Coordinates of C-alpha atoms and ligand atoms in Angstrom, one line a residue:
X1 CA -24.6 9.5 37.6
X2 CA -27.8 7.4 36.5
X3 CA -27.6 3.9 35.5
X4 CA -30.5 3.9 34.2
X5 CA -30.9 2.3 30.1
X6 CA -31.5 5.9 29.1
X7 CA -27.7 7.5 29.9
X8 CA -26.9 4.8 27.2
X9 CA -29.4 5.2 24.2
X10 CA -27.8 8.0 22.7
X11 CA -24.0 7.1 23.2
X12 CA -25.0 3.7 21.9
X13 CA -27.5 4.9 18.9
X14 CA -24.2 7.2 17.7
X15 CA -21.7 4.0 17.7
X16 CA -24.2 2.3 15.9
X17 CA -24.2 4.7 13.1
X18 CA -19.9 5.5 13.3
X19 CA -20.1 1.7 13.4
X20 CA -21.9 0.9 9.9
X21 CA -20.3 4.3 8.5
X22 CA -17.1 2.4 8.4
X23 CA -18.0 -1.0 8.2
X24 CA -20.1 0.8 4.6
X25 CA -17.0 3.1 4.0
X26 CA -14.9 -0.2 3.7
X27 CA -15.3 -1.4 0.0
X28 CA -14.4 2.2 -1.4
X29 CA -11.7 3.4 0.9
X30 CA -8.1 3.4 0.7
X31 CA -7.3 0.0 3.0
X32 CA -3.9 1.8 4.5
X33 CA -4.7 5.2 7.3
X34 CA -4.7 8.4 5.5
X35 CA -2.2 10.0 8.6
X36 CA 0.4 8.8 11.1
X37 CA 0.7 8.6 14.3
X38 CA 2.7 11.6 14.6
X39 CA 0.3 13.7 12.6
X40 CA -2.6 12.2 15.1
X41 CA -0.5 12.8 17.8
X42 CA -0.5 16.6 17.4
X43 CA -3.9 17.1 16.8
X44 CA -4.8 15.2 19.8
X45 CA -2.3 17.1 21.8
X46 CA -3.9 18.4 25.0
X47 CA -4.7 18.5 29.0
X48 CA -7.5 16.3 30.3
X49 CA -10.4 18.6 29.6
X50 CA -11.2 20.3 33.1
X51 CA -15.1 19.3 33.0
X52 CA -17.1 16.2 31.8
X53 CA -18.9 15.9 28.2
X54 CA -21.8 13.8 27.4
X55 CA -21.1 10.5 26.1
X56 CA -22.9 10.7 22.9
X57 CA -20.6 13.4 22.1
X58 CA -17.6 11.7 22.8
X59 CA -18.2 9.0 21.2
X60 CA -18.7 11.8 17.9
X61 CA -15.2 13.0 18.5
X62 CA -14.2 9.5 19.0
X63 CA -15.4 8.4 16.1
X64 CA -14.4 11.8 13.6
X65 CA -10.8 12.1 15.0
X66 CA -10.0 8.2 14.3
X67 CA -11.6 7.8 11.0
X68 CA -8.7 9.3 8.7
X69 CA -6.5 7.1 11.0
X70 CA -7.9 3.6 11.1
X71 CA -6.5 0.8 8.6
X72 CA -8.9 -1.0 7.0
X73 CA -8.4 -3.9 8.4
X74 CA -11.6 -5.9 8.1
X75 CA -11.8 -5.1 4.3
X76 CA -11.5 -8.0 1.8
X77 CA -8.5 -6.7 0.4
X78 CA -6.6 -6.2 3.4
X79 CA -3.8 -9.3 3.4
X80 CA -1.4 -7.7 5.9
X81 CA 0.3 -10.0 8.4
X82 CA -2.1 -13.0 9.2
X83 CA -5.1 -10.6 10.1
X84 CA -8.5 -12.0 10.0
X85 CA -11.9 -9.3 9.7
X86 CA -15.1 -9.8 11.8
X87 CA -18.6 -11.7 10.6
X88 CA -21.4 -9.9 11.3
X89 CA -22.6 -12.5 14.1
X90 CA -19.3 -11.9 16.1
X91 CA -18.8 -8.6 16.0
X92 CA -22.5 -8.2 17.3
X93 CA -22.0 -10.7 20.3
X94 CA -19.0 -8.6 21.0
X95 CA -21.1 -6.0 21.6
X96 CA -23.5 -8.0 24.0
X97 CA -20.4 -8.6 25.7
X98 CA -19.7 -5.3 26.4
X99 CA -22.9 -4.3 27.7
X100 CA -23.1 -7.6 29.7
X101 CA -20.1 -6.7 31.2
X102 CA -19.6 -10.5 33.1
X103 CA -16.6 -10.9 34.7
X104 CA -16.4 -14.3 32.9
X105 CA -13.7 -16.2 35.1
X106 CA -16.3 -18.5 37.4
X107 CA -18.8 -20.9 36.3
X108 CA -20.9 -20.0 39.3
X109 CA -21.1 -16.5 39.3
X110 CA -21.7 -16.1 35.3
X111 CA -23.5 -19.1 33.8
X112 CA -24.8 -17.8 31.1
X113 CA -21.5 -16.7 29.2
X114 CA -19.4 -19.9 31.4
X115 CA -21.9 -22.1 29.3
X116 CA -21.3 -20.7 26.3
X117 CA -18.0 -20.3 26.5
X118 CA -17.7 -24.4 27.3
X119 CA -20.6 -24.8 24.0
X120 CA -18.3 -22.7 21.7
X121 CA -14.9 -24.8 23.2
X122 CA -17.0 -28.3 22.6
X123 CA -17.7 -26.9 18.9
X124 CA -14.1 -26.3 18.4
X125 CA -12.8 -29.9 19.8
X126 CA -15.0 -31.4 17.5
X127 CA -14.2 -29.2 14.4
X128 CA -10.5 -29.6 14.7
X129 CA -10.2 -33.5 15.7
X130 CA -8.9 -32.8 19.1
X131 CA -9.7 -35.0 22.1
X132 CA -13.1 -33.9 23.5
X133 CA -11.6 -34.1 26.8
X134 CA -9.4 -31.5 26.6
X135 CA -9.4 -28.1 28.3
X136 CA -10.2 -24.9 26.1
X137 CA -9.2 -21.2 27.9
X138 CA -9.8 -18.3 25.6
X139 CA -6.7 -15.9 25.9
X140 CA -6.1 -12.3 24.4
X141 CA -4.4 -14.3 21.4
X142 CA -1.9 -16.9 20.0
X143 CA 0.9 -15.5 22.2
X144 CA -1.1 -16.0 25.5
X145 CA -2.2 -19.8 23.8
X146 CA 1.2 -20.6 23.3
X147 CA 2.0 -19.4 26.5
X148 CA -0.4 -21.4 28.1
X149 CA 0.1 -24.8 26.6
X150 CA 3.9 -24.6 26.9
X151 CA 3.3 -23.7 30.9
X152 CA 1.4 -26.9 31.1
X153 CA 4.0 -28.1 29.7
X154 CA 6.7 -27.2 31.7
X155 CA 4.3 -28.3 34.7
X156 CA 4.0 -31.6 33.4
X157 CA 7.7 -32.6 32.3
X158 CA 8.9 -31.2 35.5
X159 CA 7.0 -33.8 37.7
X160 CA 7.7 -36.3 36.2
X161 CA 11.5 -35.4 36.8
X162 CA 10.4 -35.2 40.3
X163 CA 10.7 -31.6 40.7
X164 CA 7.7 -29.8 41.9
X165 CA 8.1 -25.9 40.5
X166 CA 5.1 -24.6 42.2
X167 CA 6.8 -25.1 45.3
X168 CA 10.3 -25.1 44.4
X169 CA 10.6 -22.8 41.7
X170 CA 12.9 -23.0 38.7
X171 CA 16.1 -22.2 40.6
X172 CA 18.1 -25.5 40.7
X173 CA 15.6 -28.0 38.4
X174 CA 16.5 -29.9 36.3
X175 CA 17.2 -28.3 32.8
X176 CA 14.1 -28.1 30.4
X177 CA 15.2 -28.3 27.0
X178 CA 12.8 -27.0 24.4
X179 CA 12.9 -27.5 20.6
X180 CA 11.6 -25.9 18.0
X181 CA 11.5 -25.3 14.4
X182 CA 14.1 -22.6 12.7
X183 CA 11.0 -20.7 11.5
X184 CA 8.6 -20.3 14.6
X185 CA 6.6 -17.5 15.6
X186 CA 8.9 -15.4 17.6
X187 CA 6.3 -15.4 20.4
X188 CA 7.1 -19.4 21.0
X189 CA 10.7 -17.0 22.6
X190 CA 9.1 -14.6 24.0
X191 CA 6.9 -17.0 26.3
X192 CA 10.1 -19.5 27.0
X193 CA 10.9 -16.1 28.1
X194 CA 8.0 -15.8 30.2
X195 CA 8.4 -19.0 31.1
X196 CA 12.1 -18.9 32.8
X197 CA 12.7 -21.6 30.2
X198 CA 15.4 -20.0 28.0
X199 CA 16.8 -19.5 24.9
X200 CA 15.0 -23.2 22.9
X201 CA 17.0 -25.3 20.9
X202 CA 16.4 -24.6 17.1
X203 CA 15.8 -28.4 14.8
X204 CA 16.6 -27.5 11.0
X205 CA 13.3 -27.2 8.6
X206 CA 13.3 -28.0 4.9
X207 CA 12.8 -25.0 2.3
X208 CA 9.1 -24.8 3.0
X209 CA 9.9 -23.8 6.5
X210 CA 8.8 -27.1 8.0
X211 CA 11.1 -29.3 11.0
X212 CA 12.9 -32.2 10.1
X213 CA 12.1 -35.2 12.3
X214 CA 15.0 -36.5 11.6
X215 CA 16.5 -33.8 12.8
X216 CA 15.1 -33.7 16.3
X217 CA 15.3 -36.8 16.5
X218 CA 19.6 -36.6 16.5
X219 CA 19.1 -33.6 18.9
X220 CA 16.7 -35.6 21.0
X221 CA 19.3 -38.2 21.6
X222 CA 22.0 -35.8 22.1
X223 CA 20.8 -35.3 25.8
X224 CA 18.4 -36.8 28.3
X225 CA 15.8 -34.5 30.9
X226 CA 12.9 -32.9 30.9
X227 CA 11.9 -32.2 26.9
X228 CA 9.1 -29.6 25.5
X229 CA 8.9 -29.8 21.6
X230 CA 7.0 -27.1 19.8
X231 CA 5.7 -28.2 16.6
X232 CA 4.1 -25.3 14.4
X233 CA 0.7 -25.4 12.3
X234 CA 1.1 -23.1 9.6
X235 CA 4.4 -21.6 8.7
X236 CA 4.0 -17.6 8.6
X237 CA 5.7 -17.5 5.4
X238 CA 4.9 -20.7 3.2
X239 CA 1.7 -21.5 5.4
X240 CA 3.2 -25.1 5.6
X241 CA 2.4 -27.8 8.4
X242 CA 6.0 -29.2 10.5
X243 CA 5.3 -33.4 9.6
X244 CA 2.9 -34.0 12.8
X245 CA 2.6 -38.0 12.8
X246 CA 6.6 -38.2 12.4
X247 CA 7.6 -35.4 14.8
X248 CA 5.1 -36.3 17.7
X249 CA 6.1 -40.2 17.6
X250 CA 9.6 -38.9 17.6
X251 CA 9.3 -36.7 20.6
X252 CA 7.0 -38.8 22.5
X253 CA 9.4 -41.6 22.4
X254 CA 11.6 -39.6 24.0
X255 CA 8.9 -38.7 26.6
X256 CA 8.6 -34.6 25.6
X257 CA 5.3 -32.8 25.6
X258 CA 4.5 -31.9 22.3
X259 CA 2.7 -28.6 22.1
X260 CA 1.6 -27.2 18.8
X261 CA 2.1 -23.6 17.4
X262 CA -1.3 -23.2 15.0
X263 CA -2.4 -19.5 15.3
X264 CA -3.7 -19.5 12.0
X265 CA -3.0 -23.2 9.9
X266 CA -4.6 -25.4 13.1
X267 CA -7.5 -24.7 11.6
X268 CA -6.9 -26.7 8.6
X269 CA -7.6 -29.4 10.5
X270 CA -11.4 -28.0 9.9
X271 CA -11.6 -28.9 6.4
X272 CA -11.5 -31.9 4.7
X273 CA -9.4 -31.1 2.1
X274 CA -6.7 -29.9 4.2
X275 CA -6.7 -31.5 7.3
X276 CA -4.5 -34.2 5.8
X277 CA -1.5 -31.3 6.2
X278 CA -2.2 -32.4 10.0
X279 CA -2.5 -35.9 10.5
X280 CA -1.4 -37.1 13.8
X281 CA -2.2 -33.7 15.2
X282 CA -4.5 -34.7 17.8
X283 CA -1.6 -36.7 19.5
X284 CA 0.0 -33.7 20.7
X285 CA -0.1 -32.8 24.1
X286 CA -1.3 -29.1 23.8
X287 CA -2.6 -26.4 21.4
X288 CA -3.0 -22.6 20.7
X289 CA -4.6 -21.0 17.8
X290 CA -6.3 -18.1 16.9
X291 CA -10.0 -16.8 16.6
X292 CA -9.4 -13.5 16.0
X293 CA -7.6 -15.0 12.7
X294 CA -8.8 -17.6 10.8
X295 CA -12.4 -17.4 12.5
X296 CA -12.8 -14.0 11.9
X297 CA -14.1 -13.0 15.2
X298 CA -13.1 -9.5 16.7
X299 CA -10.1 -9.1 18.4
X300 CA -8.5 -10.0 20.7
X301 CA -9.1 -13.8 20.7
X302 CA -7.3 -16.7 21.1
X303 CA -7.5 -20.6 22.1
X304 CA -5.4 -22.7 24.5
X305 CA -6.2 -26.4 24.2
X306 CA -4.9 -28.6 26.7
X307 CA -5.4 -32.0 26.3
X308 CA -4.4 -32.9 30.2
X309 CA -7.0 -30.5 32.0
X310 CA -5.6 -31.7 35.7
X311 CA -2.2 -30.0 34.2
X312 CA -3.2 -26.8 33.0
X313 CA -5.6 -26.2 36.1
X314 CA -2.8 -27.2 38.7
X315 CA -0.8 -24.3 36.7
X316 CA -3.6 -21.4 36.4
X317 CA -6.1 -22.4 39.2
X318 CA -6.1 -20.0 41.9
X319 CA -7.5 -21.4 45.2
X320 CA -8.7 -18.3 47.6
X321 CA -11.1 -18.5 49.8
X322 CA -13.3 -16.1 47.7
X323 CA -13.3 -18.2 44.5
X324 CA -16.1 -20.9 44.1
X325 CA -13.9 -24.2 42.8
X326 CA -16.4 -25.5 40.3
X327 CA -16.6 -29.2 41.4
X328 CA -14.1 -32.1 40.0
X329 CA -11.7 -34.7 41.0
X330 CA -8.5 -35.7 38.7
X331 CA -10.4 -38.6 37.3
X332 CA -13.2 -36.4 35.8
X333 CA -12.3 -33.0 36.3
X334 CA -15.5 -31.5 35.2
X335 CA -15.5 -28.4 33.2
X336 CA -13.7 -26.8 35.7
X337 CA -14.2 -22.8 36.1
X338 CA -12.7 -20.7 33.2
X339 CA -10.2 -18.8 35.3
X340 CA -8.2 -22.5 35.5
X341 CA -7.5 -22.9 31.8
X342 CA -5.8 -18.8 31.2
X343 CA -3.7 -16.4 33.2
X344 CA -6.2 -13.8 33.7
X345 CA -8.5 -14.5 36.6
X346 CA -11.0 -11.4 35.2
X347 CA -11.8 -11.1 31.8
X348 CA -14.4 -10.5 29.0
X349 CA -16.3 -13.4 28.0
X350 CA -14.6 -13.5 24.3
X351 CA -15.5 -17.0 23.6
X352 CA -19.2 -15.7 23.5
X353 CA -18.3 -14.4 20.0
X354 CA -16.7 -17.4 18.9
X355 CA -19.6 -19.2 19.8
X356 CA -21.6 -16.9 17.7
X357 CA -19.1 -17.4 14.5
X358 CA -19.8 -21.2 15.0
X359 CA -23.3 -20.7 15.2
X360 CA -23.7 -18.4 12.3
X361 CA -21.3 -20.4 10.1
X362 CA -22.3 -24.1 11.1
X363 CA -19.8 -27.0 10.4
X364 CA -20.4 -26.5 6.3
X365 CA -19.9 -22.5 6.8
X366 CA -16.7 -23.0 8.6
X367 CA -15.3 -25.5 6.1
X368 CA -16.5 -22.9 3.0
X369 CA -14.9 -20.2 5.3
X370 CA -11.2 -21.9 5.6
X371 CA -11.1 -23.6 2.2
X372 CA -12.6 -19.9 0.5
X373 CA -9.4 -18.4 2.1
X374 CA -7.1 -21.2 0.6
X375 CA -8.6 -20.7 -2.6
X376 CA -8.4 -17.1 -2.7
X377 CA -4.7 -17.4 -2.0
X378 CA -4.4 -19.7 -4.9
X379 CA -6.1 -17.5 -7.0
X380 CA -3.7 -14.7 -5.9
X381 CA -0.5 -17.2 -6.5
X382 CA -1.8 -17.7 -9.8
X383 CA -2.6 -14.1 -10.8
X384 CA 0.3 -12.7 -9.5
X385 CA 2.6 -15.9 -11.2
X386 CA 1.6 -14.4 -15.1
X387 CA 3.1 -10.9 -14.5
X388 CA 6.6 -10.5 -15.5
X389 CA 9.4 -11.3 -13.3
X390 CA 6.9 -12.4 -10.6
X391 CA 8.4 -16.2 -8.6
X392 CA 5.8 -17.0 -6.0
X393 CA 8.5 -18.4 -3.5
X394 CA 6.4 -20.7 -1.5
X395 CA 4.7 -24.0 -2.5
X396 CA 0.6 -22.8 -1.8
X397 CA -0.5 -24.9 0.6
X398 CA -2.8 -23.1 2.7
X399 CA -3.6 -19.1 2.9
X400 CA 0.0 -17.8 2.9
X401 CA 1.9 -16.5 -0.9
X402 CA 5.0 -15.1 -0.9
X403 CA 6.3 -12.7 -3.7
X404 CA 9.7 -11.7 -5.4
X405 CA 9.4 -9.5 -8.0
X406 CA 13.1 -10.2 -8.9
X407 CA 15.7 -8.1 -7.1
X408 CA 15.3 -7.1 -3.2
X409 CA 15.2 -3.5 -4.6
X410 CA 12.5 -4.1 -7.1
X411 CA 10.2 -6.1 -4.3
X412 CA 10.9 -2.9 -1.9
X413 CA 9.5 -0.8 -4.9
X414 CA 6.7 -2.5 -5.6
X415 CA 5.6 -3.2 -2.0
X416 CA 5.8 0.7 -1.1
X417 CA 4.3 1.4 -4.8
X418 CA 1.2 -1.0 -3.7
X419 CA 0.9 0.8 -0.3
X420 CA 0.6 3.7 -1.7
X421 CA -1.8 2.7 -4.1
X422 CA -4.1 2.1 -1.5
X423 CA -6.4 -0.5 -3.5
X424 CA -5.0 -3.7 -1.5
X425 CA -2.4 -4.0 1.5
X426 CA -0.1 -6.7 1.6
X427 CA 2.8 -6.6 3.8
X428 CA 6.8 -6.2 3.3
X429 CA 8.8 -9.2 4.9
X430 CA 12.1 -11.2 4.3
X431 CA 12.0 -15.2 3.9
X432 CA 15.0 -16.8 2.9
X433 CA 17.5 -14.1 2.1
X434 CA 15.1 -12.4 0.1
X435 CA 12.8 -9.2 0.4
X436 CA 9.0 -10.4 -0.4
X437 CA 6.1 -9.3 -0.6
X438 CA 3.6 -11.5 1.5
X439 CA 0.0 -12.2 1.2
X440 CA -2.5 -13.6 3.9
X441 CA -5.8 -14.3 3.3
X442 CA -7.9 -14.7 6.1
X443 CA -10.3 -12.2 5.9
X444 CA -14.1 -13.9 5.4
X445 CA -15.3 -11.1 3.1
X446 CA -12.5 -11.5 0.2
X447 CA -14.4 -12.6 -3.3
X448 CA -13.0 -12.8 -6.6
X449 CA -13.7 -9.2 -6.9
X450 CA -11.4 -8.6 -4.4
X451 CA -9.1 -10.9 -6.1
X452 CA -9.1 -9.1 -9.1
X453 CA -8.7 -5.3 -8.0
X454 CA -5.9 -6.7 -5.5
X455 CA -4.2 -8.4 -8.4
X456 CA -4.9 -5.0 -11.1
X457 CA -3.7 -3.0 -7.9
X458 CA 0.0 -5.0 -8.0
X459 CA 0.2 -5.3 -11.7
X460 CA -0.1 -1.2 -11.5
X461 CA 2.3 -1.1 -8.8
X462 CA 5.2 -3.1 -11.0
X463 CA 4.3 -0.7 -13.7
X464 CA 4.6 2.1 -11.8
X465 CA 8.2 1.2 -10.4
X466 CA 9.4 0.0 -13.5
X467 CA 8.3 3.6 -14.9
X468 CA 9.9 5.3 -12.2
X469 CA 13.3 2.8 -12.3
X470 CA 13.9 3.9 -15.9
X471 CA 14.8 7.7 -14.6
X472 CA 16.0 7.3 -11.1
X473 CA 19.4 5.5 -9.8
X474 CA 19.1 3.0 -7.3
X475 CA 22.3 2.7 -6.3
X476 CA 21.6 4.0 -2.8
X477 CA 18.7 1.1 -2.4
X478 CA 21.6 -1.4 -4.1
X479 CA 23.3 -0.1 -0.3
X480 CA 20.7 -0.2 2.1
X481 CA 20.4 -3.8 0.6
X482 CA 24.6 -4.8 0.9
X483 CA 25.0 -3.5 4.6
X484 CA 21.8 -5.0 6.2
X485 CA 23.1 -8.4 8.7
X486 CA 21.7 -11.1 6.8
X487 CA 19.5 -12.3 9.7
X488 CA 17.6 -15.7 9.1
X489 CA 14.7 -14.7 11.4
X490 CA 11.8 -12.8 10.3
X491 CA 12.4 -8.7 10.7
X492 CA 10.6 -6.9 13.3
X493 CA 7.6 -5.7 11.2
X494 CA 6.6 -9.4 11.0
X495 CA 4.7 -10.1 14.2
X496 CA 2.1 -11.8 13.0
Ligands
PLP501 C1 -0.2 -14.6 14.8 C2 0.7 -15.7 15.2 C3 1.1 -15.8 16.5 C4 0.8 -14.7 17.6 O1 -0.6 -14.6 17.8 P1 -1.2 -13.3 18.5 O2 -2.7 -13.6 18.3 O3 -0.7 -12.1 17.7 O4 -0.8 -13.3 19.9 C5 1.8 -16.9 16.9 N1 2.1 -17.8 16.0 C6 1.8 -17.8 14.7 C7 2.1 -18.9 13.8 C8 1.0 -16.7 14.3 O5 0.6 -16.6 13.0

């Protein structure tokens, strides 16, 4: 087959126009997908087709058998999970990045997007106070961040112990004990998990879902070893910040690396008027957040911030005799190749888009961009807060709001009411013993238009259950709601 820039024109020209067909669709169509995945499932049902079919057709049927399955996602009303949309700058230098097609891993071999990458890191270091030395890897996401930092980590707190686990492996070292907060992410388990480390030990957290210092510090003393704590930047629920400055001196006297959970709230540290949640955050030890959140770049994108690069490239580094070591010694590691600082050694160059957020939005855009979000979720709190039998469970710190709209039942109602309404999307969880309906803003596009339908779209939905209450029993909700295990944690539809 031809490579040459024609076989592309017309498969490119028709995902240009599906593209702005449903990036233009966006402000008028129902947020939620019109089918399931069943329903999809069935029509799409079928043996690999025998023959091949030109690529500007299949991007067509691409394009016309998704459409009525595809949640609005990047649409200003969309507060589902903690899901951020894409500005126009990113989502275009995603595409470059596709049709570069660099295998973005050594400095070397791609400069151009190795340079960005290490521009669009610099940007970032400077944006959220963190020491400029520090390494930035760009990972599929927060998971892969956290993964990272807390392997560094475990790297780190193991040699000092004197136990080398790159050539001796965890069998038989010394125990690494690992705190964290009741409420973290449940991806801080799952890469323990990944890490051999274990089940952590859980410090108590005050109602707003933030760790007690004082706490950790009692379970600090209980034992000695090797210590990870894990500190967390924006609570999913309340959007709250665990007390940095207290909980780092704490776990650094007791010589633990301090990594920090911040997916979505590190980047309060952007703004001015928030970063004060964070003070003392640049003391921790390591970092992960999220692009593809608060940034609003396409997914999948997230940061890990180390601030000891030796570490993290001791751990990920990968010394063949095919890979080109960039240049470095321990005392000034250089910028080091971008396969050290993540665990894939190929990958897309997805910092490229982050670069391009940061240009388009400059330092003033990218303050307006998180405080816009926290204001927005204020002006939701408040909204919501004058319809009856609406509590607004958390204190709104950030871009997080948390709704009861009295009984567990009556939230369930109003939640699957709203869905079905289609006007917003806000998603079902359970904080505290109680069913709520949350709300994350960290979409770019949301204005006070959005604001307003979203808050006409719930105020409809309470009417509509309360109309619908009045003629139907709901004793069988009243037991779904008695037998479900009260469990603390987050349920399963809470992943992000
Ligand atoms: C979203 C989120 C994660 C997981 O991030 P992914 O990008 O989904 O991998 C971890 N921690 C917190 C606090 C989050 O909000």
């Amino acid at each position: 087959m031809s490579a040459q820039p024609d076989a592309y024109t017309a498969a490119l020209d028709r995902a240009l126009l599906h593209a702005l067909a449903w990036l233009a669709s966006l402000p008028t169509r129902p947020v939620g997908p019109r089918v399931d995945a069943d329903t999809l499932a069935a029509l799409s049902a079928g043996p690999l087709p025998p023959a091949p079919t030109p690529a500007a057709a299949v991007i067509d049927e691409l394009a016309s058998f998704a459409e009525p399955g595809l949640m609005a996602m990047p649409s200003g009303r969309f507060f589902g999970w903690v899901i951020g949309g894409t500005l126009p700058a990113a989502l275009a230098a995603d595409w470059l990045v596709s049709a570069w097609d660099q295998n973005a891993g050594m400095r070397f071999a791609t400069p151009a997007t190795a340079v960005l990458e290490e521009t669009a890191a610099g940007w970032l270091l400077d944006l959220l106070g963190l020491p400029p030395k520090a390494d930035v890897g760009f990972t599929t996401g927060a998971t892969m961040a956290n993964f990272v930092g807390l392997a560094a980590g475990r790297q780190w707190v193991l040699e000092r112990a004197g136990w080398n686990p790159d050539r001796d492996g965890l069998a038989g070292s010394p125990r690494v004990r690992v705190f964290v907060g009741a409420e973290r992410h449940d991806v801080i388990d799952l890469a323990l998990r990944y890490l051999g480390l274990g089940a952590p030990i859980v410090v108590e957290v005050d109602r707003e879902g933030r760790l007690r210092p004082d706490a950790l510090a009692e379970l600090l003393d209980t034992g000695s070893g090797p210590a990870i704590v894990c500190l967390q930047a924006g609570n999913l629920h309340s959007g709250a910040a665990d007390p940095m400055d207290a909980a780092i001196d704490v776990s650094h006297r007791h010589n633990a690396w301090v990594h920090i959970d911040g997916a979505f709230g590190l980047w309060a540290a952007a703004s001015p008027s928030y970063r004060d949640q964070l003070a003392g955050l640049d003391r921790a030890d390591s970092w992960a957040t999220d692009a593809h959140k608060t940034l609003n770049v396409p997914y999948d994108c997230g940061v890990a911030i180390v601030s000891r690069p030796e570490v993290v490239r001791q751990v990920f580094g990968v010394h063949t005799s095919y890979l080109v070591a960039a240049d470095g010694t321990p005392a000034n590691p250089g910028p080091g190749n971008p396969f050290e600082k993540v665990p894939e050694l190929s990958r897309r160059a997805r910092g490229v888009p982050v670069w391009a957020a940061l240009r388009a939005l400059g330092r003033a855009g990218t303050i307006a961009l998180v405080d816009g979000l926290a204001a927005n979720a204020r002006a939701l709190a408040e909204g919501l807060s004058s319809l009856p039998g609406v509590e607004i469970l958390n204190e709104v710190v950030f871009t997080q709001v948390c709704v009861s709209f009295g009984s567990d039942d009556r939230t369930r109602r109003v939640t699957q009411q709203l869905l079905a309404d289609g006007s917003a999307w806000m998603s079902g969880s359970r904080w505290h013993d109680r069913d709520i309906l949350r709300i994350s803003v960290s979409n770019w596009s949301t204005d006070a238009a959005d604001v307003a339908l979203s808050l006409a779209a719930v105020a409809r939905a309470c009417a509509a259950t309360d109309a619908e209450g009045a003629s139907t029993d709901t004793s069988a909700a009243d037991a779904t709601t008695a037998a479900r295990p009260t469990d603390p944690r987050p349920p399963s539809d809470d992943r992000d």
